Coordinates of C-alpha atoms and ligand atoms in Angstrom, one line a residue:
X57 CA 80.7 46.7 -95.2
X58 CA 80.1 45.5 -98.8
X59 CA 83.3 46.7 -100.1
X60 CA 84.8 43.5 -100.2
X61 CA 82.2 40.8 -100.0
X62 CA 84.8 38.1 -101.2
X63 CA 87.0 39.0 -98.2
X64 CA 84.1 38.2 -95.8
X65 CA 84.6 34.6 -94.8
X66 CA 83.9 33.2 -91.5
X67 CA 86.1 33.4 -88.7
X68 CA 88.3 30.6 -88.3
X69 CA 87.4 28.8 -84.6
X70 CA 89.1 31.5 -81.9
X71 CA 90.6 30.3 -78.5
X72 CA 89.4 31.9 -75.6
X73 CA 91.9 34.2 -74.9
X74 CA 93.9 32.9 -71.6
X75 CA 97.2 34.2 -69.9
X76 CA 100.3 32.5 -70.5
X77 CA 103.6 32.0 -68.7
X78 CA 106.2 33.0 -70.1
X79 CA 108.1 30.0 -70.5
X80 CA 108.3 26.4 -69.1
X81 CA 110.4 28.0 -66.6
X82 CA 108.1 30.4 -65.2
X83 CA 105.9 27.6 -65.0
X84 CA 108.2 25.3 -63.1
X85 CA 109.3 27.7 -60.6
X86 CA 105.4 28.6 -59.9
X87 CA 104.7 24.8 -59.5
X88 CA 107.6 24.8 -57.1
X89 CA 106.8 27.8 -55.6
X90 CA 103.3 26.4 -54.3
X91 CA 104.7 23.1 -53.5
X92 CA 107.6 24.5 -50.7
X93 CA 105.8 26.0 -47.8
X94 CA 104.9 25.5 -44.8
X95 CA 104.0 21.7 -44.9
X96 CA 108.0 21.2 -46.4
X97 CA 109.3 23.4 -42.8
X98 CA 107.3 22.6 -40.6
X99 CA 105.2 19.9 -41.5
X100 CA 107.3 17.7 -43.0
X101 CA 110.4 17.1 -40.2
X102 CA 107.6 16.4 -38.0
X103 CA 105.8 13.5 -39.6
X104 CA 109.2 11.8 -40.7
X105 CA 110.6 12.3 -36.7
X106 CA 106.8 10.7 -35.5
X107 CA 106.2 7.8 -38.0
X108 CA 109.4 6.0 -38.3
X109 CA 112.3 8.0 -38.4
X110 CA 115.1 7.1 -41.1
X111 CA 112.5 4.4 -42.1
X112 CA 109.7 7.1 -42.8
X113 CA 111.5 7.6 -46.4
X114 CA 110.7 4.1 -47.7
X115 CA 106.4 5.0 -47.2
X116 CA 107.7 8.5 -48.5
X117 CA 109.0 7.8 -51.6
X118 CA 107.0 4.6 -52.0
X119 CA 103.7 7.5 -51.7
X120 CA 105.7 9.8 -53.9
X121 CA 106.3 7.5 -56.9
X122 CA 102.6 5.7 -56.9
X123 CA 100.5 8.5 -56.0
X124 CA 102.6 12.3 -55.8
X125 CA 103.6 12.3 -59.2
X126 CA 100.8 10.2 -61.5
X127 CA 98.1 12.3 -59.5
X128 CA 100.2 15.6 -60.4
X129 CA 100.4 13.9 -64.3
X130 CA 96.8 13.8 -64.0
X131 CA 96.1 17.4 -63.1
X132 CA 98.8 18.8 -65.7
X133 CA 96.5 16.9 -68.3
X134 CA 93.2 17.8 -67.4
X135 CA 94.4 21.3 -67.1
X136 CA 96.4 21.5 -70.0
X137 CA 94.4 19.9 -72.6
X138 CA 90.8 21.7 -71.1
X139 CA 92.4 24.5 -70.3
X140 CA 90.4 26.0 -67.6
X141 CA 90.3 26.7 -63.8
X142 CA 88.9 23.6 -62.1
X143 CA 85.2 24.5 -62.9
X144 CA 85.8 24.8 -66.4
X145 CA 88.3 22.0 -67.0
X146 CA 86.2 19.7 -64.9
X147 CA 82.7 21.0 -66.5
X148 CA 84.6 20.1 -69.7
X149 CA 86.0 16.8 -68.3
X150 CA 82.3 15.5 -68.0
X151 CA 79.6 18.1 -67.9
X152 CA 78.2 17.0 -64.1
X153 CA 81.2 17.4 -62.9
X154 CA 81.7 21.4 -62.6
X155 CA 81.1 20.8 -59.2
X156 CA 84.2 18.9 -58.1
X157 CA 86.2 22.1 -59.7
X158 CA 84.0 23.9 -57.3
X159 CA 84.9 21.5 -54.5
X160 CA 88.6 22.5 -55.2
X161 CA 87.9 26.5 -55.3
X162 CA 86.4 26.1 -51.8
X163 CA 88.9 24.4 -50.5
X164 CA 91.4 27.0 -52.0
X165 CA 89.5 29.9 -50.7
X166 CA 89.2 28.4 -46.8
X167 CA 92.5 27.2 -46.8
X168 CA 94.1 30.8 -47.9
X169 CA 91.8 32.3 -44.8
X170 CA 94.0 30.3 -42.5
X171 CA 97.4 30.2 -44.4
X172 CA 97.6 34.3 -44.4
X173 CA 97.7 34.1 -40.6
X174 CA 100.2 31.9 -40.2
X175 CA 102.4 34.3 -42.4
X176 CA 101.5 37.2 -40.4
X177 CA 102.5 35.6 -37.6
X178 CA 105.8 34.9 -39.5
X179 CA 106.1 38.4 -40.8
X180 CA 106.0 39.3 -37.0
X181 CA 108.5 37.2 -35.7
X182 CA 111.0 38.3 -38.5
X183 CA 110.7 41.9 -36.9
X184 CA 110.9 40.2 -33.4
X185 CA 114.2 38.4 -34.4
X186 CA 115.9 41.7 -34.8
X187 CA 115.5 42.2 -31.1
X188 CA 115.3 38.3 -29.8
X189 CA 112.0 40.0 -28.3
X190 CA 110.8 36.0 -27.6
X191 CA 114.4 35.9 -25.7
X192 CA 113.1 35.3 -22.5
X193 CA 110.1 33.1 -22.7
X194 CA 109.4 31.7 -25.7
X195 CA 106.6 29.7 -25.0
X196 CA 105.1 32.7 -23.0
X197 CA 105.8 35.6 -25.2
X198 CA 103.9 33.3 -28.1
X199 CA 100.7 32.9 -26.6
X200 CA 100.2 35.2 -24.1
X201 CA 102.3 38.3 -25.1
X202 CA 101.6 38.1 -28.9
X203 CA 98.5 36.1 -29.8
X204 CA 97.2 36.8 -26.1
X205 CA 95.4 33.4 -26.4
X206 CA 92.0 33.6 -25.2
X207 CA 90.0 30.2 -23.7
X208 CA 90.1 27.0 -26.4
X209 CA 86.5 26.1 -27.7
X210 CA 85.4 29.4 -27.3
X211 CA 85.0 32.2 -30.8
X212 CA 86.1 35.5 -29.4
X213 CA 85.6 39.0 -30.9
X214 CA 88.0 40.6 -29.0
X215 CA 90.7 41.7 -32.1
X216 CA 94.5 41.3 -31.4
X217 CA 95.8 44.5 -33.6
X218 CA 99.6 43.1 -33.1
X219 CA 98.2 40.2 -35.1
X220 CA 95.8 42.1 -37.5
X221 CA 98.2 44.5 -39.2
X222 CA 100.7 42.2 -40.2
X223 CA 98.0 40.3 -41.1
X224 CA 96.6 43.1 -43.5
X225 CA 99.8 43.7 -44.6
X226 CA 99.8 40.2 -46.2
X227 CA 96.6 40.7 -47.3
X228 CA 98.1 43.9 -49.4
X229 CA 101.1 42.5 -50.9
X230 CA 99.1 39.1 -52.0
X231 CA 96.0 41.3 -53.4
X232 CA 98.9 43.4 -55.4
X233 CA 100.8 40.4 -57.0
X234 CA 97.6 38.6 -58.1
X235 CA 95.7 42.1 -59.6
X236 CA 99.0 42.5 -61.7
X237 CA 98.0 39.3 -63.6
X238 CA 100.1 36.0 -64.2
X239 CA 102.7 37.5 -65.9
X240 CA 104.1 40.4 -63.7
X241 CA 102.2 39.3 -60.4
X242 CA 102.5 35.3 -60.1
X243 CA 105.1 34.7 -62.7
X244 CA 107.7 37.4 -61.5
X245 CA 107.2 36.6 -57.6
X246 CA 108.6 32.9 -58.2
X247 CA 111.2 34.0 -60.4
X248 CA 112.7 35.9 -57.9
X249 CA 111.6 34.3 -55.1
X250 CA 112.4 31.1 -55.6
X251 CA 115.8 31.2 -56.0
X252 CA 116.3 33.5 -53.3
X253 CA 114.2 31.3 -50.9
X254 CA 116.6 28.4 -51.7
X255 CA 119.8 30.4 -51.2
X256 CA 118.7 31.4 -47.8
X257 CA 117.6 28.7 -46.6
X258 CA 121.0 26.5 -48.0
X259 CA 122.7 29.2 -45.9
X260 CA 120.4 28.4 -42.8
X261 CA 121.4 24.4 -43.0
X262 CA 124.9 25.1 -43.5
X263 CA 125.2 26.9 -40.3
X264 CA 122.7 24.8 -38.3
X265 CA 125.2 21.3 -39.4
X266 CA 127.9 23.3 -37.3
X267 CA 126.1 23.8 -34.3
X268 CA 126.9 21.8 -31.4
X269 CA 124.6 18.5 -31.1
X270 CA 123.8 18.8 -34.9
X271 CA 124.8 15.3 -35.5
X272 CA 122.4 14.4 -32.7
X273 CA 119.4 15.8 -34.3
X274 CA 119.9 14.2 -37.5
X275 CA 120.6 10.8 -35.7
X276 CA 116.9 11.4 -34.5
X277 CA 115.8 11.9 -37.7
X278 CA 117.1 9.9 -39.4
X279 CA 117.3 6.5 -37.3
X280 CA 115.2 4.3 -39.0
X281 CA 112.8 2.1 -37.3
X282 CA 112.0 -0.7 -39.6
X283 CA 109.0 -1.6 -37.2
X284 CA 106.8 1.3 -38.2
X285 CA 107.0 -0.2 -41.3
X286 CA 104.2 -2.6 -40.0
X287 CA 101.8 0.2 -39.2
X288 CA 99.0 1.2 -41.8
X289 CA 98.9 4.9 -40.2
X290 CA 102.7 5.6 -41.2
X291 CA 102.1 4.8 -44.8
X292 CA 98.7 6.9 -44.4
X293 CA 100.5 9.8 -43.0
X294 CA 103.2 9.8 -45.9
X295 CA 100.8 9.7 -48.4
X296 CA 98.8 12.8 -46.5
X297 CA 102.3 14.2 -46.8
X298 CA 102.8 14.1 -50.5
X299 CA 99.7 15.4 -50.8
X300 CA 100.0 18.5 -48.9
X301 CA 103.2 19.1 -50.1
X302 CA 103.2 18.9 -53.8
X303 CA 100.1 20.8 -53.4
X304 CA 97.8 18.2 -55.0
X305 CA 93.7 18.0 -55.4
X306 CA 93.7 21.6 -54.4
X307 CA 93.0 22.0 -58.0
X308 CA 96.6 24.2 -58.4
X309 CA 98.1 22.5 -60.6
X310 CA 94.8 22.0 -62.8
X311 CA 94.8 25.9 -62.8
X312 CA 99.0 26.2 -63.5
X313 CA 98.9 23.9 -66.3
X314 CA 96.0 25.5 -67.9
X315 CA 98.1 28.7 -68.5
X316 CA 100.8 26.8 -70.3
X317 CA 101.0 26.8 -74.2
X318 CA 99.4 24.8 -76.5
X319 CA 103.4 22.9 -77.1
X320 CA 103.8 22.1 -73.6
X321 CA 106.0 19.3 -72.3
X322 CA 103.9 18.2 -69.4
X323 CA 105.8 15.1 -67.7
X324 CA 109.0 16.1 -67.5
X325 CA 108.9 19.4 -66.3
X326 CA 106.2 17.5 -63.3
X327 CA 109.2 15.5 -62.7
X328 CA 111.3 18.5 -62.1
X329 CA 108.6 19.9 -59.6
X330 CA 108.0 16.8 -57.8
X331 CA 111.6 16.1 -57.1
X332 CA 113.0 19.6 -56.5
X333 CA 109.7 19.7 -53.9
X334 CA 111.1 16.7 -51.8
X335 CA 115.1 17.8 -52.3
X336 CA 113.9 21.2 -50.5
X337 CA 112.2 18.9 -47.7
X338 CA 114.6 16.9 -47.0
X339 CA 116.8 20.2 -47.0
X340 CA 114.7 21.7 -44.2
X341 CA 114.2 18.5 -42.2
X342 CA 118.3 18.4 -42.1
X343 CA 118.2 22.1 -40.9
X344 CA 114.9 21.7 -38.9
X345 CA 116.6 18.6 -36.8
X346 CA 120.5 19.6 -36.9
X347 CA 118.4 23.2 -35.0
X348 CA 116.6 20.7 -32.7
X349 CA 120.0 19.0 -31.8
X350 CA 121.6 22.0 -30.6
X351 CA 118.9 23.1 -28.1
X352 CA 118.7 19.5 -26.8
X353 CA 122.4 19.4 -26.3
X354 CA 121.7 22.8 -24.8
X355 CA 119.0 21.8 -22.5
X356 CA 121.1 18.7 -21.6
X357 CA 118.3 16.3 -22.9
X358 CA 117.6 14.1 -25.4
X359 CA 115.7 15.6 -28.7
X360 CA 112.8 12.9 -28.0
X361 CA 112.1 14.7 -25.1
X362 CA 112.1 18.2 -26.4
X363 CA 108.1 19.8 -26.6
X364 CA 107.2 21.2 -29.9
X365 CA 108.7 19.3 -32.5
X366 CA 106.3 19.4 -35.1
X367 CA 103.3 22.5 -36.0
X368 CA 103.0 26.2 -35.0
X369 CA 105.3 25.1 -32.4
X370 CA 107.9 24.1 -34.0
X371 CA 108.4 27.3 -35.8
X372 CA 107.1 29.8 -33.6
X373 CA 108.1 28.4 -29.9
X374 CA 111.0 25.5 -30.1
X375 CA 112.9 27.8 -33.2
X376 CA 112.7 31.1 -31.5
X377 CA 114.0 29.3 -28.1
X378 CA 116.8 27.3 -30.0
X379 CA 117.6 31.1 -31.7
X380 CA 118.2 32.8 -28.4
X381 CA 120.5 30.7 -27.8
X382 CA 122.7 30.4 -30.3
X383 CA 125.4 33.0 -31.4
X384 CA 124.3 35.6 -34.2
X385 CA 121.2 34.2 -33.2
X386 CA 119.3 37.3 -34.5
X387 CA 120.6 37.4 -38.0
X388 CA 119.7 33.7 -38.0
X389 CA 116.0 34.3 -36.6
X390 CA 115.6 36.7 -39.2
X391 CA 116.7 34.9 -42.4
X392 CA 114.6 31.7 -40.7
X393 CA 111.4 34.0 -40.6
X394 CA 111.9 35.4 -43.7
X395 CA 111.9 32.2 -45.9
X396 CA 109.0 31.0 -43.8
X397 CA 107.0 34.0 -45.2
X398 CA 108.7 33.8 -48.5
X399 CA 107.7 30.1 -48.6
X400 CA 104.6 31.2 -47.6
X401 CA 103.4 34.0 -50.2
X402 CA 104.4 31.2 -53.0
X403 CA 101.9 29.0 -51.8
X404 CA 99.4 31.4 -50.3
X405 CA 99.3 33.1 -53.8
X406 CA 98.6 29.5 -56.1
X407 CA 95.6 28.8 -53.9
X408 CA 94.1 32.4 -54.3
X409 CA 95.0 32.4 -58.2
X410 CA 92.7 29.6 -58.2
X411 CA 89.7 31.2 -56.8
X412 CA 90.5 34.3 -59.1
X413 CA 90.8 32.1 -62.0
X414 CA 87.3 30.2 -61.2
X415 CA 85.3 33.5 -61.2
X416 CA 87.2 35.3 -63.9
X417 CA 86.1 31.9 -65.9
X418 CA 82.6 31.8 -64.6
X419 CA 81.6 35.3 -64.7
X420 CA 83.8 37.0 -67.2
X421 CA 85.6 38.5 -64.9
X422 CA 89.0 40.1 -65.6
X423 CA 92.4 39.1 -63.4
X424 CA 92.4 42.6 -61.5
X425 CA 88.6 42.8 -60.7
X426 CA 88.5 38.9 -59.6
X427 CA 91.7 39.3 -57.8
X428 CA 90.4 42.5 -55.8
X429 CA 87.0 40.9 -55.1
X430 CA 88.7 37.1 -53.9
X431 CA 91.5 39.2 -52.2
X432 CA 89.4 41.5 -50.3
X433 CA 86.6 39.5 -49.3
X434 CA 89.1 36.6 -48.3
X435 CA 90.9 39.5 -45.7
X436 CA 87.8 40.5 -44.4
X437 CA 86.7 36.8 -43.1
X438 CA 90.8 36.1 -42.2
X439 CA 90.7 39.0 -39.9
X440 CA 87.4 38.3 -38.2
X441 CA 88.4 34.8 -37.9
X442 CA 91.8 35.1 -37.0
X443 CA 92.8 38.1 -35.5
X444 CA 91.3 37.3 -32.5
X445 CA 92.4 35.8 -29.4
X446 CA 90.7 32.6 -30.2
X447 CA 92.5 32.7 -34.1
X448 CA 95.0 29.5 -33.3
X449 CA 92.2 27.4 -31.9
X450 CA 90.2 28.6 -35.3
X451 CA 92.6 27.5 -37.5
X452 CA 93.6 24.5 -35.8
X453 CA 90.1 22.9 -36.4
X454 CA 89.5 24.3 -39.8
X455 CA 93.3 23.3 -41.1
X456 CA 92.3 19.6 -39.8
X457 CA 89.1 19.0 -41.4
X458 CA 89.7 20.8 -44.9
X459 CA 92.7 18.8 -45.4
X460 CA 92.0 15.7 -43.8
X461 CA 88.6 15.5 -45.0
X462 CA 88.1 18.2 -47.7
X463 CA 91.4 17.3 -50.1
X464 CA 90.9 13.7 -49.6
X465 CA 87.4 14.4 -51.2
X466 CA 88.9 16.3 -53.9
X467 CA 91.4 14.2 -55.1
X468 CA 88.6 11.4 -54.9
X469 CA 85.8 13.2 -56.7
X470 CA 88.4 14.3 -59.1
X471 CA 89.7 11.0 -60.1
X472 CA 86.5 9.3 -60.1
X473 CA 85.3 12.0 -62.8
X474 CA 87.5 11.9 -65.1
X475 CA 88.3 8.6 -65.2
X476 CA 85.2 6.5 -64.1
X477 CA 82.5 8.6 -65.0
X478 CA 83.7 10.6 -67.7
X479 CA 86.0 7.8 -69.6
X480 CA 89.0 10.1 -70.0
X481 CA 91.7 8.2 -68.9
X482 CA 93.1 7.2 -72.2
X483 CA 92.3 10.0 -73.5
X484 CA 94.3 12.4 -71.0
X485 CA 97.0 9.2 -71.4
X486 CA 97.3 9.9 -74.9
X487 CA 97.4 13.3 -74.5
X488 CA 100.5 13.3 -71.6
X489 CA 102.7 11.2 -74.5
X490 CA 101.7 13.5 -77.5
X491 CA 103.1 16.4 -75.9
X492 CA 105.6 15.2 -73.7
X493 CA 109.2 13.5 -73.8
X494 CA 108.5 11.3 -71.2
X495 CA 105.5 9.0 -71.7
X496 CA 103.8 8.0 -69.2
X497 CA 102.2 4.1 -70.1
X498 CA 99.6 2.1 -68.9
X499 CA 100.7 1.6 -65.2
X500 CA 100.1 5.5 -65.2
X501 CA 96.1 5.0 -65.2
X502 CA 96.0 2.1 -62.8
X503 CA 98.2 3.8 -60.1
X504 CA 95.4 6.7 -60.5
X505 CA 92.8 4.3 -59.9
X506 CA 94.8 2.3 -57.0
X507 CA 95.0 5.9 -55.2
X508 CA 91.7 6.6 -55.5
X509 CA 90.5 3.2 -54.0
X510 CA 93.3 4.1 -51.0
X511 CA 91.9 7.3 -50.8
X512 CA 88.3 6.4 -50.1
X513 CA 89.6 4.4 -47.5
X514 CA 91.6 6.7 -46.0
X515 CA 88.4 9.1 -46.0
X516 CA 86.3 6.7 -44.2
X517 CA 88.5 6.0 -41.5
X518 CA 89.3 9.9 -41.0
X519 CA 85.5 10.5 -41.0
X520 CA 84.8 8.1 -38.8
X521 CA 87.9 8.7 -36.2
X522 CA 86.9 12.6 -36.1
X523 CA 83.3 11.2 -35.4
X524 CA 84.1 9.0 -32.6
X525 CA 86.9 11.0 -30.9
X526 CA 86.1 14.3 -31.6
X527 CA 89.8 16.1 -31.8
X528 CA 92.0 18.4 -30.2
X529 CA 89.8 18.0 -26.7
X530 CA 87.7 20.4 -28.1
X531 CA 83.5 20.9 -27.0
X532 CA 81.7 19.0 -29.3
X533 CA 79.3 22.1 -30.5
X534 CA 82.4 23.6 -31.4
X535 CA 83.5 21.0 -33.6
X536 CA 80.3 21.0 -35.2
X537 CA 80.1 24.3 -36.0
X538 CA 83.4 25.1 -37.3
X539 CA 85.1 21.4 -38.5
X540 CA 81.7 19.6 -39.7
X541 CA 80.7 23.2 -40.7
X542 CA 83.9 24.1 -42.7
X543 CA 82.8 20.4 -44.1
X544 CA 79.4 21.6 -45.3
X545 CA 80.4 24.9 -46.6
X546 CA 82.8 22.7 -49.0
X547 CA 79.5 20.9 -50.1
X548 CA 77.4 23.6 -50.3
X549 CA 79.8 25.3 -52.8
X550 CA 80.4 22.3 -54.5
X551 CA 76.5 21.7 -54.9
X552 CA 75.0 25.6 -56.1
X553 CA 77.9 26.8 -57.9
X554 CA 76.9 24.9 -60.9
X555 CA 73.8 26.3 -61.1
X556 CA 74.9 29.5 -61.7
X557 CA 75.1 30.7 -65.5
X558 CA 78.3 31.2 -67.2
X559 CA 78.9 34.7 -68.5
X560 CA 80.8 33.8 -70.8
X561 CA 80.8 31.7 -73.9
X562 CA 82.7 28.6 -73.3
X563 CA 81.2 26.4 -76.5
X564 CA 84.0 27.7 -78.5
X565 CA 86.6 24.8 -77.3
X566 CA 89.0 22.2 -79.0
X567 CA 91.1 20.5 -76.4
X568 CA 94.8 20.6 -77.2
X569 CA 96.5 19.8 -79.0
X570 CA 94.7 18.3 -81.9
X571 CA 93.1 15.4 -82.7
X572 CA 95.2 14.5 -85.6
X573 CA 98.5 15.4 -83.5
X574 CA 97.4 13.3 -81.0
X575 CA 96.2 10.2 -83.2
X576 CA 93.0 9.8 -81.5
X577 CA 91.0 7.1 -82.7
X578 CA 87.3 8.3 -83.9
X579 CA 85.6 7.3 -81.0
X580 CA 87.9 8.9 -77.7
X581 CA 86.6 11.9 -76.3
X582 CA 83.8 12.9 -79.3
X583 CA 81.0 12.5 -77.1
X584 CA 82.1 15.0 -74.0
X585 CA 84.1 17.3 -76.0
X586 CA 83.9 18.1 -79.5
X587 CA 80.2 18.5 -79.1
X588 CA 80.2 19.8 -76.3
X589 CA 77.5 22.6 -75.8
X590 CA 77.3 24.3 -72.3
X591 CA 73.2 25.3 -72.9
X592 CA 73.0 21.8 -72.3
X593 CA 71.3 20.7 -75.4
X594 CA 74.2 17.9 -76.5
Ligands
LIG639 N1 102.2 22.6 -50.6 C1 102.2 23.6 -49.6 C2 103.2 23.3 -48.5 O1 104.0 22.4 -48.6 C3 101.0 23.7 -48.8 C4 99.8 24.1 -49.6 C5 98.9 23.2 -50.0 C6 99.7 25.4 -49.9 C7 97.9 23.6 -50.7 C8 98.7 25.8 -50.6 C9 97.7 24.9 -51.0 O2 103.3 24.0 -47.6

């Protein structure tokens, strides 16, 4: 149009257009939400009852202050100021390193396989509670009458459908929430759901501390041993604890922060996450134990003694047989099952936003249409994997080797990207202070490299135990196939997904916030990021 040639001036830079929470809130109770699951009800009580006791907080808080919250500083920046889902905000980070995003996405994707199960099974037994149907045999009615448990080390094909519909039933409320977008999928689930999770489950401790033998289970608990102290596994197994449970090197968090604003405080608000994450732990190993107590004092035993204290067990198994027991017992079951699936969907829906996010990136896709292909194909593979009667064997193997081996690996690859090969670590340092209240200084960057040294470590000796010892007593070929082979779909993902060609323009960046708001000096970042062109002629 000629008809006002003086009006036809270039158009100023654009931002690629992103979703946004709506607030800080929204983002905070999303962070949470993926943080409180499974690993803080189950997982958690467990570890702290095996390695130490009482003393298991010193490792735990020791792990949570020097790697829990500078790693979850260190994701908030990378996905903050390159706004992308790991691929993008890694490819951005350094341009070899799409592939650790990758990494992060295929570790999302398996791990949601495996999760969805477990909350079926969930969904089940809060139908179950209504009736105490586990009432007479706990153990029993678990693996024989429900998952009808077929022969360990085996892969059956024979489908369980009391397994399979809850199981598509999950699949169909998670597919809805993420096709509705971040805003009224995501953001409104934790809104709600938060809140409600931690009134429930406040009412579940309150009446577990008045059950007979509750002071019992928390003296197991909570008895510290000083000796454990000495022993490099306890202080490996807290640190594998705050990693599972604040949800870290999955490449969440890198995909939360990136939908924040461009005036985001990022520390503080990480603060809030990382804390309120461990209060709700602690919360639930006082309920889990003060439960425990009452069927030991029940069973005329000590709690040491009682089987099932930690895993599927411990929720599906030593819960349902402490829940017969105990008066109102179904009411109880209920509310217990239904903040387990609650806690559940929280989580199970940040590690499927992240897969979504990572193809709506790569291929242009938009929320609905990624979130119906990830969704659906994901419920296809859960269902032929774990519907079966060989599904808890399944998930056992593939739960141990993509989180022993597969986040260690993450968080390494990760680390040693953006700040070893790609130089950001001032950078991202800067970056933290300019937008947030809280600074985080120099120790910030050393801690990150101390973890990653720590980590490696960690990795090796993993590796090589699972090597040597195999795990679980199960055949070796089936190890190989599906722990070593969960192991090598990681790295094949990791590997060929860069090669594929973006679909969409991503040259059009200026990381956030500005380089004069930030005070960078001339040289930080120029070569990686200002000039950054994706055709790879820079
Ligand atoms: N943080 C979650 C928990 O505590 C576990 C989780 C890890 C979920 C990674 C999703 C992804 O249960």
């Amino acid at each position: 149009m000629a008809e006002h040639p003086t009006e036809a001036a270039p158009p100023p830079p654009t931002h690629e257009k992103r979703e946004h929470w709506s607030g800080q809130t929204a983002f905070i109770l999303a962070a949470i939400g993926s943080a409180v699951g499974l690993g803080n009800i189950w997982r958690f009580p467990g570890q702290a009852y095996e390695h130490g006791g009482g003393a298991f907080m010193i490792p735990y808080l020791v792990a949570l202050l020097t790697a829990g919250i500078p790693i979850l500083f260190l994701e908030h920046a990378i996905g903050h100021r390159f706004r992308g889902s790991p691929p993008l905000a890694m490819k951005r980070v350094h341009r070899h390193a799409e592939g650790v995003g990758w990494l992060h996405v295929a570790i999302c994707f398996v791990i949601g396989l495996y999760y969805t199960a477990i909350l079926a099974w969930a969904l089940s037994y809060f139908f179950f509670s209504f009736s105490l149907a586990y009432k007479d045999d706990p153990a029993g009615f678990f693996t024989s009458d429900y998952l009808q448990l077929g022969e360990a080390g085996t892969f059956s094909t024979s489908f369980v459908p009391k397994v399979i519909i809850p199981l598509v039933a999950m699949w169909a409320v998670t597919i809805v929430i993420l096709a509705l977008g971040l805003h009224k999928g995501v953001e409104r689930l934790n809104i709600v759901g938060i809140p409600v999770l931690v009134a429930t489950f406040l009412v579940i401790v309150v009446r577990a501390l008045f059950l007979d033998g509750a002071a019992d289970g928390l003296d197991a608990l909570f008895t510290p041993d000083f000796a454990a102290l000495k022993d490099p596994q306890v202080w490996i197994a807290a640190y594998g604890q705050i990693f599972f449970s604040l949800s870290l090197a999955y490449g969440i968090m890198i995909t939360y922060a990136s939908y924040r604003r461009r005036r985001s405080n990022l520390t503080a608000p990480g603060l809030v996450v990382a804390f309120g994450n461990s209060s709700f732990e602690l919360l639930a190993g006082i309920g889990v134990f003060a439960t425990l107590g009452f069927l030991a004092h029940r069973e005329g035993v000590g709690v040491g003694e009682l089987d099932g204290i930690a895993g599927p067990f411990l929720s599906f198994v030593t819960f349902p047989a402490t829940i017969a027991e105990m008066p109102g017992g179904a009411f109880f079951g209920a509310l217990f099952f239904a903040s387990l699936v609650l806690a559940g969907l929280t989580s199970l829906v940040s590690v499927l936003q992240v897969v979504s996010a990572a193809l709506q990136d790569k291929l242009g896709l938009k929320p609905r249409t990624a979130a119906v292909l990830v969704g659906g194909t994901s419920a296809v593979l859960s269902i032929v994997g774990f519907g079966t009667t060989t599904g808890l064997y399944l998930l056992d193997t593939v739960d141990n080797w993509s989180n022993q081996l597969g986040i260690v690996a993450g968080a390494i690859t990760m680390i040693a990207a953006a700040v070893w090969l790609g130089r950001r670590g001032h950078e991202l340092e800067r970056h933290l202070a300019a937008v947030s209240t809280l600074r985080p200084g120099r120790a910030w960057l050393w801690l990150v490299s101390a973890v990653a040294l720590l980590l490696i470590y960690m990795f090796v000796d993993k590796a090589v135990t699972l090597a040597i010892d195999g795990y679980g007593g199960y055949p070796t070929w089936y190890l190989v196939v599906f722990g070593w082979g969960t192991v090598v779909f990681l790295a094949l993902v990791a590997f060929l997904m860069p090669f594929l060609k973006w679909r969409r323009d991503i040259s059009r960046f200026h990381p956030w916030p500005s380089r004069e708001q930030l005070n960078l000096p001339a040289d930080v970042g120029e070569r990686h990021t200002e000039d950054y062109d994706p055709r790879g002629r820079s």
